[in-house]
mmCIF file of C-alpha atoms in Angstrom:
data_model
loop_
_atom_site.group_PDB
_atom_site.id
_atom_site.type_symbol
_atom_site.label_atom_id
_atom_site.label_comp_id
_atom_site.label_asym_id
_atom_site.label_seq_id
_atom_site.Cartn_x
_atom_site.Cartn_y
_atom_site.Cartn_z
ATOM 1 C CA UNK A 776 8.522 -21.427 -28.520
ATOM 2 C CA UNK A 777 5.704 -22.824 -25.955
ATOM 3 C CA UNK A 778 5.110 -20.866 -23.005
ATOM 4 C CA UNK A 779 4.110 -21.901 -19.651
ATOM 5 C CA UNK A 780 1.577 -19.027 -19.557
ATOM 6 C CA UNK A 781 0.894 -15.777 -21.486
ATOM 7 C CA UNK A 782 1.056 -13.957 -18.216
ATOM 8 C CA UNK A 783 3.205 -14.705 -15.406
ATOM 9 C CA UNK A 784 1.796 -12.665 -12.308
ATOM 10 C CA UNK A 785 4.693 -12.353 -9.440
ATOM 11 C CA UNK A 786 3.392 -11.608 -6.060
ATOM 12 C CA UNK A 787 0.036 -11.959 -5.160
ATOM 13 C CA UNK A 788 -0.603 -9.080 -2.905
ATOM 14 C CA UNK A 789 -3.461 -6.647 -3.729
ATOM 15 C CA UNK A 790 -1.601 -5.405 -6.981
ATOM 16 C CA UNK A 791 -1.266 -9.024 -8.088
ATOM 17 C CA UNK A 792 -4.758 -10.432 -7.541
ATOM 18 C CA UNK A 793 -5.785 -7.123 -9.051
ATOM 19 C CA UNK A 794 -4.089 -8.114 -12.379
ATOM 20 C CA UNK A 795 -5.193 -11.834 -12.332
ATOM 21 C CA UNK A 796 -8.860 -10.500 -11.381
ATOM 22 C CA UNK A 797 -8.692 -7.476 -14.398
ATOM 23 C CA UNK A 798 -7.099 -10.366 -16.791
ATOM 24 C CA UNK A 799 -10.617 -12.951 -16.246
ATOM 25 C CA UNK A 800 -12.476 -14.093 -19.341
ATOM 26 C CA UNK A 801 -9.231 -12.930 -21.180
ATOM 27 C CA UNK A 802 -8.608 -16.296 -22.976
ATOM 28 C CA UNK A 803 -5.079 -16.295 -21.412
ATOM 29 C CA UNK A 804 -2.958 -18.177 -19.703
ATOM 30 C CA UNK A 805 -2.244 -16.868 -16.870
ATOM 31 C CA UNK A 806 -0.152 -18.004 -13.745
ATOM 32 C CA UNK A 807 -0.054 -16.196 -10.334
ATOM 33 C CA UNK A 808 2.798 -17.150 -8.014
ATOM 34 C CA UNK A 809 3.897 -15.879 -4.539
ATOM 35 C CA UNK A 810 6.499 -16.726 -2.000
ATOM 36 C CA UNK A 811 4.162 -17.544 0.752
ATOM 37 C CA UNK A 812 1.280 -19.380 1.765
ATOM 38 C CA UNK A 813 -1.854 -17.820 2.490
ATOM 39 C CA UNK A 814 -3.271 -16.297 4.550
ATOM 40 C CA UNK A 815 0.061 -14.915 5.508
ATOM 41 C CA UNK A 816 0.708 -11.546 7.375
ATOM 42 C CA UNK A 817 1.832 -8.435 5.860
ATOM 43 C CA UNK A 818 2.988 -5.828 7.902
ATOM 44 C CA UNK A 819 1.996 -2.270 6.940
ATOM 45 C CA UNK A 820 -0.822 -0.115 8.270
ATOM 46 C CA UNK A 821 -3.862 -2.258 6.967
ATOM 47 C CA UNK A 822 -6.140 1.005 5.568
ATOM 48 C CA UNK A 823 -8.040 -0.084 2.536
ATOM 49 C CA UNK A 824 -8.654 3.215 0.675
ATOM 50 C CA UNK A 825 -11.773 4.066 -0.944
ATOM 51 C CA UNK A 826 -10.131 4.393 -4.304
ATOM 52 C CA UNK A 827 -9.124 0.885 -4.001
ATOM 53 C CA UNK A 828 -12.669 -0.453 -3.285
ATOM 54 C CA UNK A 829 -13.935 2.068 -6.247
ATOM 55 C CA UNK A 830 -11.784 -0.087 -8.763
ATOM 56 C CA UNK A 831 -12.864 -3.127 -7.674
ATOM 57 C CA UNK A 832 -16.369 -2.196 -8.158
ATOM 58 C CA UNK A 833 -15.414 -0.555 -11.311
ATOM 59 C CA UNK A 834 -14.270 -3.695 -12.358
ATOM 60 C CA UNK A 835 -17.453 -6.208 -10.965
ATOM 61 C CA UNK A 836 -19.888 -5.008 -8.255
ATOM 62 C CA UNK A 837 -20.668 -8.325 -7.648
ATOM 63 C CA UNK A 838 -17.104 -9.256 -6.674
ATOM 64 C CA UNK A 839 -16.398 -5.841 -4.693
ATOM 65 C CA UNK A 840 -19.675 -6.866 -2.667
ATOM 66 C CA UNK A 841 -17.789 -10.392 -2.183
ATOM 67 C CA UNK A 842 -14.582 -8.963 -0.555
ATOM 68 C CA UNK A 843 -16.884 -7.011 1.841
ATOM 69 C CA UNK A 844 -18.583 -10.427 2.739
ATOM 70 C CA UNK A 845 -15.084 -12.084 2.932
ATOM 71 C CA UNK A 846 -13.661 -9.802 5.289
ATOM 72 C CA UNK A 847 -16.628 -9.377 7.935
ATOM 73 C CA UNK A 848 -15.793 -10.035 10.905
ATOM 74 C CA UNK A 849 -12.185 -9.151 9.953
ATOM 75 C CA UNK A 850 -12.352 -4.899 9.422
ATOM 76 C CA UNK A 851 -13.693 -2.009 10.750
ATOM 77 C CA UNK A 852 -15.623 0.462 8.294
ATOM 78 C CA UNK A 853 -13.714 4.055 8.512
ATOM 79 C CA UNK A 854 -15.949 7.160 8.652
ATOM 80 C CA UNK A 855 -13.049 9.542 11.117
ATOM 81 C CA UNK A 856 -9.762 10.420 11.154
ATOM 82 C CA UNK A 857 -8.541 12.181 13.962
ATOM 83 C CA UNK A 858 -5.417 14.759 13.053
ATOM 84 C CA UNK A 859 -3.711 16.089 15.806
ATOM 85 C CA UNK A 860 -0.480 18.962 15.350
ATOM 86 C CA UNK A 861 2.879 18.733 16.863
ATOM 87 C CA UNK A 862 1.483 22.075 19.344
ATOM 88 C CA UNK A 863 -1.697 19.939 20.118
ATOM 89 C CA UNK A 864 -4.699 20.789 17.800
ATOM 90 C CA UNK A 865 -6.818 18.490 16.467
ATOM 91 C CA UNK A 866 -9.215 18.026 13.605
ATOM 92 C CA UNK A 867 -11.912 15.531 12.941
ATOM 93 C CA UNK A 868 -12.497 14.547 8.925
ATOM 94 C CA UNK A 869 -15.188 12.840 7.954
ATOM 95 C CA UNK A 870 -15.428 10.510 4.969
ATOM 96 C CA UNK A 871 -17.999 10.304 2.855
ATOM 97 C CA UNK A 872 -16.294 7.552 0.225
ATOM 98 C CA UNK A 873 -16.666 3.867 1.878
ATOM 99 C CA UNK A 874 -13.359 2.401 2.734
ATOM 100 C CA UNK A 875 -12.068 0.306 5.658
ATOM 101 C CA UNK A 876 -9.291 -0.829 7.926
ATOM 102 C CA UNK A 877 -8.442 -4.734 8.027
ATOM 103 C CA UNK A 878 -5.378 -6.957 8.727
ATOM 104 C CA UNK A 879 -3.242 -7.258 5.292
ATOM 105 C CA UNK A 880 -3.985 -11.168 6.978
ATOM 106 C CA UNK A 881 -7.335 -11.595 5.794
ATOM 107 C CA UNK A 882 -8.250 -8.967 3.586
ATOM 108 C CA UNK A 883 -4.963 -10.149 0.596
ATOM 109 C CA UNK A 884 -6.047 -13.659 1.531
ATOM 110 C CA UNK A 885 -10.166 -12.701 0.916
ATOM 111 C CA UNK A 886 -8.451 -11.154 -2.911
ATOM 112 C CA UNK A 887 -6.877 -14.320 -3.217
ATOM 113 C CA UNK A 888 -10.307 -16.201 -2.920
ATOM 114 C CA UNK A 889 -11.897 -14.267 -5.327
ATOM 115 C CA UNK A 890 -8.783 -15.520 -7.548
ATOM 116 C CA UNK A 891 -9.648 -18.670 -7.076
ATOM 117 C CA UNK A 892 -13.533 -18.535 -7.469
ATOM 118 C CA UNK A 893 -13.651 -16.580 -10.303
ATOM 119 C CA UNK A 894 -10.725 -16.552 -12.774
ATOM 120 C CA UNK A 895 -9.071 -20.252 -14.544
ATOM 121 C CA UNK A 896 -5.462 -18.628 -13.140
ATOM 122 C CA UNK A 897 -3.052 -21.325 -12.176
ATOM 123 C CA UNK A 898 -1.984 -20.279 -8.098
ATOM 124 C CA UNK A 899 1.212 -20.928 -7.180
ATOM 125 C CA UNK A 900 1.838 -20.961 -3.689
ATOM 126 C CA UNK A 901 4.815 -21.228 -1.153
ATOM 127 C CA UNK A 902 6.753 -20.446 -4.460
ATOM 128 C CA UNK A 903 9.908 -18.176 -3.878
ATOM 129 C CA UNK A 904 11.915 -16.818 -6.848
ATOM 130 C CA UNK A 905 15.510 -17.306 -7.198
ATOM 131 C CA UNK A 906 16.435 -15.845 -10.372
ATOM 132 C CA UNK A 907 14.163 -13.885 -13.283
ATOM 133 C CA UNK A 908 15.446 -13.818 -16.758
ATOM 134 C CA UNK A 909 14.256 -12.355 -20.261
ATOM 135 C CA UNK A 910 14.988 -11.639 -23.784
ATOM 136 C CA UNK A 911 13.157 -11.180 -27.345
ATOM 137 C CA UNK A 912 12.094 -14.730 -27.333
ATOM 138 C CA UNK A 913 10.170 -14.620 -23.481
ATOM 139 C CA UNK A 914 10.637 -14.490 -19.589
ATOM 140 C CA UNK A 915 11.477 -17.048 -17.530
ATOM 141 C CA UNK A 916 11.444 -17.415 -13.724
ATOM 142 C CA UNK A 917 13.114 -19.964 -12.012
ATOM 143 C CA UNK A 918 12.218 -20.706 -8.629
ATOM 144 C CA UNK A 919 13.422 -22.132 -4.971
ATOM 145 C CA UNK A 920 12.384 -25.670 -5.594
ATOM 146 C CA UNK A 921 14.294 -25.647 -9.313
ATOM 147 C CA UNK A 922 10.876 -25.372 -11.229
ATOM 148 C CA UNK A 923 11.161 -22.962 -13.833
ATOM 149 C CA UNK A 924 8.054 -20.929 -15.462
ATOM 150 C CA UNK A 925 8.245 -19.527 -19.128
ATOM 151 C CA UNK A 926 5.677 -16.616 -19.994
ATOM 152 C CA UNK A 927 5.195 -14.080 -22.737
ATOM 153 C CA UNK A 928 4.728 -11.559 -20.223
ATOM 154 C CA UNK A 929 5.742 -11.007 -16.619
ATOM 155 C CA UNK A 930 3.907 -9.016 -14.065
ATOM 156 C CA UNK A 931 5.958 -7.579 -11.209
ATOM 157 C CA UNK A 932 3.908 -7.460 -7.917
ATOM 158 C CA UNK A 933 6.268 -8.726 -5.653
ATOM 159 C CA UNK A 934 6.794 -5.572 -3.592
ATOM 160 C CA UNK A 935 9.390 -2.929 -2.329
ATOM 161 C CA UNK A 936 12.195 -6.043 -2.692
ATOM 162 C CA UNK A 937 10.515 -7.251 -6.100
ATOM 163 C CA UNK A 938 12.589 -9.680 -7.714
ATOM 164 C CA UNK A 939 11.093 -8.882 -11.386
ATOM 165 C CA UNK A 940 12.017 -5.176 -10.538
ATOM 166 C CA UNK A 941 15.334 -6.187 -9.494
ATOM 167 C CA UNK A 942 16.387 -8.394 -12.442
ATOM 168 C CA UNK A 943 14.698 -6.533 -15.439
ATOM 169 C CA UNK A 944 14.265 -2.646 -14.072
ATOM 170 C CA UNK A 945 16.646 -1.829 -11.438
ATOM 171 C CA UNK A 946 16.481 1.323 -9.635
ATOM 172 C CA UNK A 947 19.091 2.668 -6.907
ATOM 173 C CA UNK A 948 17.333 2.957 -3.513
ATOM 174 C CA UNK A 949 16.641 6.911 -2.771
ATOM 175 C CA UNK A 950 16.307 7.548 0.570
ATOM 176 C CA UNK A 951 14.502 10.816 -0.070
ATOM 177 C CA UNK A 952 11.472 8.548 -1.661
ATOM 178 C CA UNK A 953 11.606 5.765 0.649
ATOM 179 C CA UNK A 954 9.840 5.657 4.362
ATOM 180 C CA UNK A 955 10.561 3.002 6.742
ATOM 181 C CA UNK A 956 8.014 2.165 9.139
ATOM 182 C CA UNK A 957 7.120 -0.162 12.279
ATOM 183 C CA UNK A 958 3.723 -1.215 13.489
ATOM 184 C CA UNK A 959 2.952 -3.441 16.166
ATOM 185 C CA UNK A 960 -0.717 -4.354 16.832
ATOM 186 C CA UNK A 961 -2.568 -3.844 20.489
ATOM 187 C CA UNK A 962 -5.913 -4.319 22.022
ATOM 188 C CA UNK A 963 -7.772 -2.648 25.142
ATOM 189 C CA UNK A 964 -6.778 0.821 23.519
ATOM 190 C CA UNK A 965 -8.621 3.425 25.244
ATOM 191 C CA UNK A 966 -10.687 6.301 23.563
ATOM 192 C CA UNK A 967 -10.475 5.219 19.508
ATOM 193 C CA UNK A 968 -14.114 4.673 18.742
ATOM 194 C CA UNK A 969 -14.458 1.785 16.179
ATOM 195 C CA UNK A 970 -14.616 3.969 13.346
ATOM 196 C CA UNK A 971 -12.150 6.339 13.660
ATOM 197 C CA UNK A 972 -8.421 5.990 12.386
ATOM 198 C CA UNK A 973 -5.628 8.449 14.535
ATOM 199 C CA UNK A 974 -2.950 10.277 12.961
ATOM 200 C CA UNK A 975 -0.390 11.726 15.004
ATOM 201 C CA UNK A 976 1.990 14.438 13.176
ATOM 202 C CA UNK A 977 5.205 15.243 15.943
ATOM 203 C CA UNK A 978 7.447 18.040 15.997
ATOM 204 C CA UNK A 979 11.100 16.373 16.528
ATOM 205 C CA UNK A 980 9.953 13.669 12.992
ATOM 206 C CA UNK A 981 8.470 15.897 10.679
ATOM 207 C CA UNK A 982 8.785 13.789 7.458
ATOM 208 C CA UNK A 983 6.560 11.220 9.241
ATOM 209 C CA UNK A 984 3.621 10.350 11.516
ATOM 210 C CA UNK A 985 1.950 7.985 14.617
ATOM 211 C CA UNK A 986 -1.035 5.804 13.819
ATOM 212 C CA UNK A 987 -3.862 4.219 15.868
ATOM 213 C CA UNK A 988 -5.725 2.336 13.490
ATOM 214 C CA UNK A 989 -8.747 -0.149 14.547
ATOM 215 C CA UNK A 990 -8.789 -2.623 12.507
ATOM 216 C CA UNK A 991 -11.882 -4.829 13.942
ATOM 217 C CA UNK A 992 -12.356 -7.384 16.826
ATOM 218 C CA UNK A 993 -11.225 -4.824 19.202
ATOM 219 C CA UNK A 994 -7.462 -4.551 17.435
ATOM 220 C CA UNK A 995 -5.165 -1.815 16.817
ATOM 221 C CA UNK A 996 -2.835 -1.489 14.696
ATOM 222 C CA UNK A 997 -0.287 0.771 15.872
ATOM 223 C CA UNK A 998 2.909 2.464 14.295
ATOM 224 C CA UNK A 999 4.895 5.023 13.165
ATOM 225 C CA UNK A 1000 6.789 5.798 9.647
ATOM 226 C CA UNK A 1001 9.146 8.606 8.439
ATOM 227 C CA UNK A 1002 11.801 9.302 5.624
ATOM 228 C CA UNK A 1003 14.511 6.790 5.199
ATOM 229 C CA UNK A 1004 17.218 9.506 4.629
ATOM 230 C CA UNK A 1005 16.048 11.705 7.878
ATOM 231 C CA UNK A 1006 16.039 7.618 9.825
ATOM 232 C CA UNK A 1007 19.595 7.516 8.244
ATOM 233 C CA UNK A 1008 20.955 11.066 9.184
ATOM 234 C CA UNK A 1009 18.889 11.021 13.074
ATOM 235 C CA UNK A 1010 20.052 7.357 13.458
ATOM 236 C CA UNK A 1011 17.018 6.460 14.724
ATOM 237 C CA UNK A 1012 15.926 2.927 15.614
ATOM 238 C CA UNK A 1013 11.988 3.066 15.104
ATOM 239 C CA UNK A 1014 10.966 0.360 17.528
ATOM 240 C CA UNK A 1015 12.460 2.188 20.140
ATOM 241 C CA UNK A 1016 10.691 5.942 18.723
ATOM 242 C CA UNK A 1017 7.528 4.036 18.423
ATOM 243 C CA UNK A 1018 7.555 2.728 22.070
ATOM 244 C CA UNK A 1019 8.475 6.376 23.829
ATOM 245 C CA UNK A 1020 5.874 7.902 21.958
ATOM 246 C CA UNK A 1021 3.524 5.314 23.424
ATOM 247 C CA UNK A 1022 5.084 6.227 26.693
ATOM 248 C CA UNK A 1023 5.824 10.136 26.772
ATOM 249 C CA UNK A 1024 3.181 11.631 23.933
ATOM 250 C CA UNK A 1025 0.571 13.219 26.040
ATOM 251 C CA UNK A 1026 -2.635 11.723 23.316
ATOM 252 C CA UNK A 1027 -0.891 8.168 23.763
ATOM 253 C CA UNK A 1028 -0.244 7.987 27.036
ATOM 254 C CA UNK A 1029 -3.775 8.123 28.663
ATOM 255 C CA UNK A 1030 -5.042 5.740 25.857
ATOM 256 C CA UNK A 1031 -2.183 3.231 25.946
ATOM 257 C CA UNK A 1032 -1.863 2.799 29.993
ATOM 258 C CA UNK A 1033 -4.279 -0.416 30.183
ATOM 259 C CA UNK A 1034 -3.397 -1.502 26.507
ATOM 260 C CA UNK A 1035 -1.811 -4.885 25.897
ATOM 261 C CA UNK A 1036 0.449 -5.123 22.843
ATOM 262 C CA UNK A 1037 -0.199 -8.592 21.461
ATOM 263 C CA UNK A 1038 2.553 -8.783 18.377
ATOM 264 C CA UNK A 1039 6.020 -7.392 18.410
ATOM 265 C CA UNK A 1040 6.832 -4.283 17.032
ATOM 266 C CA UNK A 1041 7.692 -5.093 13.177
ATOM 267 C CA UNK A 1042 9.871 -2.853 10.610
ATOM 268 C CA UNK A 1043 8.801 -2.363 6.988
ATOM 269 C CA UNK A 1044 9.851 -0.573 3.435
ATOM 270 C CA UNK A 1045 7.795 1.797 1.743
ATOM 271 C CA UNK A 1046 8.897 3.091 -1.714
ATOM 272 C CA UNK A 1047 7.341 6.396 -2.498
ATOM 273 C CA UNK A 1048 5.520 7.275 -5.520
ATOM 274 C CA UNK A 1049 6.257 10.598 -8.202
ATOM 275 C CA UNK A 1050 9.637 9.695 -8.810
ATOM 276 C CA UNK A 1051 11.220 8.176 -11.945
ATOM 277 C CA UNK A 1052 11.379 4.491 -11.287
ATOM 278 C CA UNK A 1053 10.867 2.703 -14.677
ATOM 279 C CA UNK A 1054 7.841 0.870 -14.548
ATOM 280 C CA UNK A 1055 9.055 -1.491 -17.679
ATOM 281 C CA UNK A 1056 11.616 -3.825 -18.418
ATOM 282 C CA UNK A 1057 12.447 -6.710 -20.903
ATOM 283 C CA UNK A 1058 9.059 -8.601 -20.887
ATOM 284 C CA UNK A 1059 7.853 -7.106 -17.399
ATOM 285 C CA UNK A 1060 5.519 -4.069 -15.790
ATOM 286 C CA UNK A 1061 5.715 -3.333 -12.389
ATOM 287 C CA UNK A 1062 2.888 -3.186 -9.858
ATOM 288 C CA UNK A 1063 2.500 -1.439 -6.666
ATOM 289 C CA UNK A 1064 5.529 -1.417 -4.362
ATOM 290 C CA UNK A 1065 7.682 -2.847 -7.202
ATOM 291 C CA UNK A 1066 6.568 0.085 -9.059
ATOM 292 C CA UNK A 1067 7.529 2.227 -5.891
ATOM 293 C CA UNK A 1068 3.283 4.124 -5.802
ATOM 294 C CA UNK A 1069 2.933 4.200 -2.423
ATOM 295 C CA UNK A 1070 1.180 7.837 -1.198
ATOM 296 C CA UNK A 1071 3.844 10.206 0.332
ATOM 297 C CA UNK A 1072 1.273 12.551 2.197
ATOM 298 C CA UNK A 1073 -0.549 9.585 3.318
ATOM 299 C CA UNK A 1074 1.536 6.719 3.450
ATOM 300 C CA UNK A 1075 -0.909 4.113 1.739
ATOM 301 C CA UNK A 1076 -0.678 2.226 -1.380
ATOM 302 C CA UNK A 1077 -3.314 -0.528 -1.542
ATOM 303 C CA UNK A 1078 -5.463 1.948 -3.599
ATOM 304 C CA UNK A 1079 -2.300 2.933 -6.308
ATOM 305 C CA UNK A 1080 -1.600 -1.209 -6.111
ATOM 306 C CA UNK A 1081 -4.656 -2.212 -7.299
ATOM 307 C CA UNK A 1082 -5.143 0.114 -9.538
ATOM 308 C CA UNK A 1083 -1.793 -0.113 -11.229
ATOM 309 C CA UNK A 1084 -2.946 -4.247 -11.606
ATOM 310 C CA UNK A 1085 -5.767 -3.502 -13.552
ATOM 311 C CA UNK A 1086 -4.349 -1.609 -15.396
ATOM 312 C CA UNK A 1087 -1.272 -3.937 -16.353
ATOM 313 C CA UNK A 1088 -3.925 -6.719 -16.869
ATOM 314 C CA UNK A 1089 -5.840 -3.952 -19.584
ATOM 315 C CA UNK A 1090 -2.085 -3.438 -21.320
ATOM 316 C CA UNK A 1091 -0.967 -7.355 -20.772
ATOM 317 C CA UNK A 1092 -3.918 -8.366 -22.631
ATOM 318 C CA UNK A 1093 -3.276 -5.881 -25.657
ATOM 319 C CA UNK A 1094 0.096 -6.977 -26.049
ATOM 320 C CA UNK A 1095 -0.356 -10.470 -25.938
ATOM 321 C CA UNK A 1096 -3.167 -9.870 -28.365
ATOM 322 C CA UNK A 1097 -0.716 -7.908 -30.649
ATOM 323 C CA UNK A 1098 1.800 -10.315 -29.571
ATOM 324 C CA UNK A 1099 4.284 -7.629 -29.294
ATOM 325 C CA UNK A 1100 6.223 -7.270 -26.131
ATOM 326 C CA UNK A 1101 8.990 -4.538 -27.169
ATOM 327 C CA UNK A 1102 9.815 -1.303 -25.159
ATOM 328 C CA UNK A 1103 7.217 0.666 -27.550
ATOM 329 C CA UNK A 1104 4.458 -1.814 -26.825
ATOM 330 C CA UNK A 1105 5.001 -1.810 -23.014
ATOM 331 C CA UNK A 1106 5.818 1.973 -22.769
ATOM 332 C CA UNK A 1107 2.300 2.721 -23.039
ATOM 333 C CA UNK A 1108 1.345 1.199 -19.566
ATOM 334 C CA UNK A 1109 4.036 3.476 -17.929
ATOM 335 C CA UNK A 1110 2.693 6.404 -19.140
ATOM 336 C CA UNK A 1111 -1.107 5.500 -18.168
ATOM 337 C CA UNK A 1112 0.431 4.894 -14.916
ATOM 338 C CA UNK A 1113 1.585 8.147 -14.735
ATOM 339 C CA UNK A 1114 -1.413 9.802 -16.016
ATOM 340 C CA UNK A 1115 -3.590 7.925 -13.825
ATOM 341 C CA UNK A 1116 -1.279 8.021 -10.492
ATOM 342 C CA UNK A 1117 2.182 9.359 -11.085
ATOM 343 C CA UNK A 1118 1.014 12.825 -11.431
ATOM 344 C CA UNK A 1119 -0.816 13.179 -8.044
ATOM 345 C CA UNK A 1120 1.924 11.112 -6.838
ATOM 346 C CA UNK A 1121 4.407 13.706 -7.469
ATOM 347 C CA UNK A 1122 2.053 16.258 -6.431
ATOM 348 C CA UNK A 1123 1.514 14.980 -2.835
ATOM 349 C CA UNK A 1124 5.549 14.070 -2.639
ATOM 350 C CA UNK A 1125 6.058 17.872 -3.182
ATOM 351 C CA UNK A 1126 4.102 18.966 -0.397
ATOM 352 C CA UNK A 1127 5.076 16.676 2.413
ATOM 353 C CA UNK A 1128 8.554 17.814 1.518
ATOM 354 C CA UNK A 1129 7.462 21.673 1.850
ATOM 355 C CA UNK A 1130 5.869 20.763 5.386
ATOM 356 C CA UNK A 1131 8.804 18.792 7.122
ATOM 357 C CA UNK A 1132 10.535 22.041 6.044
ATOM 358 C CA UNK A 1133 7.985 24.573 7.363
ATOM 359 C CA UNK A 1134 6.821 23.311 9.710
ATOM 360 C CA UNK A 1135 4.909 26.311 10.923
ATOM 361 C CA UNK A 1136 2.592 25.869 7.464
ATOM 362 C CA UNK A 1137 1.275 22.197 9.265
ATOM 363 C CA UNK A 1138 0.265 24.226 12.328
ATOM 364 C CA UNK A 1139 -1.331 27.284 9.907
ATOM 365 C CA UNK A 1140 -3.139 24.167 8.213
ATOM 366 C CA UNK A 1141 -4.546 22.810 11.469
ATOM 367 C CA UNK A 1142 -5.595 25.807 12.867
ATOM 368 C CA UNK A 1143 -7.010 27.036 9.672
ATOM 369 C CA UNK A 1144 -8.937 23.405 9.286
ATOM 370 C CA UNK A 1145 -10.776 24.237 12.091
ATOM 371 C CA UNK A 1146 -13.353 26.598 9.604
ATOM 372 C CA UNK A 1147 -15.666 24.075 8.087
ATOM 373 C CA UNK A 1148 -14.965 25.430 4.953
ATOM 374 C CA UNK A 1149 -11.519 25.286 4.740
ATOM 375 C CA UNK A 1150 -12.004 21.680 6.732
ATOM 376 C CA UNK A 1151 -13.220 20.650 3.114
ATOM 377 C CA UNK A 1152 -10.733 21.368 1.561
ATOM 378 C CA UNK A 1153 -8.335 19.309 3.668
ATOM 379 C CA UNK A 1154 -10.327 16.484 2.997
ATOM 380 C CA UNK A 1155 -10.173 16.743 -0.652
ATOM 381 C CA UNK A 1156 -6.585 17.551 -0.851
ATOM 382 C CA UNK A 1157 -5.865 14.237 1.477
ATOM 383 C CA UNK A 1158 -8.642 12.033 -0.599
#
């Protein structure tokens, strides 16, 4: 039957221009579709991790280089972050890996541009989804407007709600993996020097921590995340937990009395990675938060979402070149997922389960951090 496109890219967030980027000079056909317009806002905590930039440049120097032109103006390149204990004590980390803080804004619109200037992908725009369908003949996606898409391959990148995910791989939601999280963003923040990101780990929400984040032109983004379940089982409305900590925590207060919050305070998913969410399904892989790889010690997942696109671009193009799109062609991508990410994934979900229950070990680690040595070693078990 005629296809539409070879690939069909869903969502075109970081994982999803990562894909369409990794699949250029393929020969395919490939289609990239998202529900917005861009730019268009995404809330989450804006950090760009270093690993993210390192596949980029993995992938074309030249185009990593671009994104860093793009986005001028619009980040603020990190080189600190300030940890601070529920009792009070604080260490410094410094980064040697480049990486940066910018508005989800401009930096998924500047991977959007490189999209356009650099691959033949067909960008679909302002294009909800309502239903996804496949079988052994292809996928098909129908959207809002009643235009449907045909593909030999679908590419899930449509987040923590993905459609793909929900039509071809469902999962049950699991609290225990999932964070929720609110940010709100602020200027005329007091004592965050441009290149230093604040993390604020509290007593009372131990499965969680504060942020101050710069994030260029003298903007902070500002929020705070924990686990779903212990959100669930405190009955805790965030917005409100994010605003007496700005209020009442003796590092905010001081720095927050002349601030001006310029957005209101805005809730978000965030579907933790090392569990076993299937990352295939009739015709589809899943990227990034539709493949539920975001950090659990960290709480990031722009680095995991961009790799996890190039590497569904590497296995897209193999099985279109096979044409075989079975479960034992498409397994293959799942398990270099978990090779590349899943185990460290699991890994750091262990641990920040073992601290919000001893709590006593995050104090031992702070204190102990303050020994250079030992310092090190923090910053290689959070890198």
């Amino acid at each position: 039957m005629p296809y539409d496109y070879d690939v069909l890219i869903v969502g075109a967030g970081p994982a999803g221009t990562a894909c369409a980027l990794g699949l250029a000079g393929s020969g395919l056909r490939v289609g990239l579709l998202d529900k917005a317009r861009f730019p268009r806002d995404k809330v989450c905590g804006d950090a760009i991790p270093s690993p993210a930039l390192k596949a980029l440049t993995r992938l074309n120097p030249a185009w990593a280089a671009e994104l860093r032109e793009l986005t001028a103006g619009h980040r603020t390149d990190m080189r600190t972050s300030r940890l601070v204990s529920p009792a009070g004590t604080g260490v410094s980390v410094h980064w040697q890996a480049p990486a940066f803080n910018s508005p989800r804004l401009h930096f998924d619109d500047a991977l959007l541009t490189l999209v356009r200037r650099h691959t033949a992908t067909d960008i679909h725009e302002n294009s909800p989804v309502k239903t996804v369908a496949a079988d052994a003949h292809g996928a098909t996606v129908q959207l809002a407007d009643g235009t449907r898409l045909t593909a030999r391959l679908l590419v899930g990148c449509d987040g923590a709600h993905s459609a793909v995910a929900r039509a071809l791989a469902p999962a049950p939601l699991d609290r225990t993996r999932h964070c929720a999280a609110v940010r709100a963003y602020f200027e005329e923040v007091q004592d965050v020097p441009a290149t230093t990101s604040d993390f604020l780990f509290l007593g009372r929400y131990r499965a969680g921590y504060c942020w101050v984040f710069p994030v260029g032109a003298g903007r902070f983004n500002v929020g705070f995340g924990m686990l779903s379940s212990d959100v669930a089982r405190q009955k805790l409305d965030l917005k409100l937990v994010l605003q007496e900590l700005l209020e009442t925590h003796p590092h905010l207060v001081p720095r927050f009395a002349q601030a001006r919050q310029l957005t209101p305070i805005q809730g978000f998913g965030l579907p933790l990675g090392g569990s076993q969410r299937p990352l295939t399904g009739p015709r589809a892989l899943l990227c990034g938060d539709a493949a539920a790889l975001i950090d659990p010690l960290q709480g990031h997942g722009i680095d995991t979402a961009v790799i996890s696109g190039l590497l569904a671009a590497e296995h897209a193009a193999r099985c279109c070149a096979a044409d075989a799109f079975g479960p034992e062609s498409l397994a293959p991508y799942a398990a270099a997922v978990q090779r590349r990410l899943g185990r460290d994934l699991a890994r750091r979900y262990r641990l920040m389960r073992l601290l919000a229950r001893a709590p006593w070990l995050v104090e031992g680690a702070f204190r102990a951090a303050q020994w250079p040595p030992l310092r090190r070693l923090l910053v290689r078990a959070m890198g």
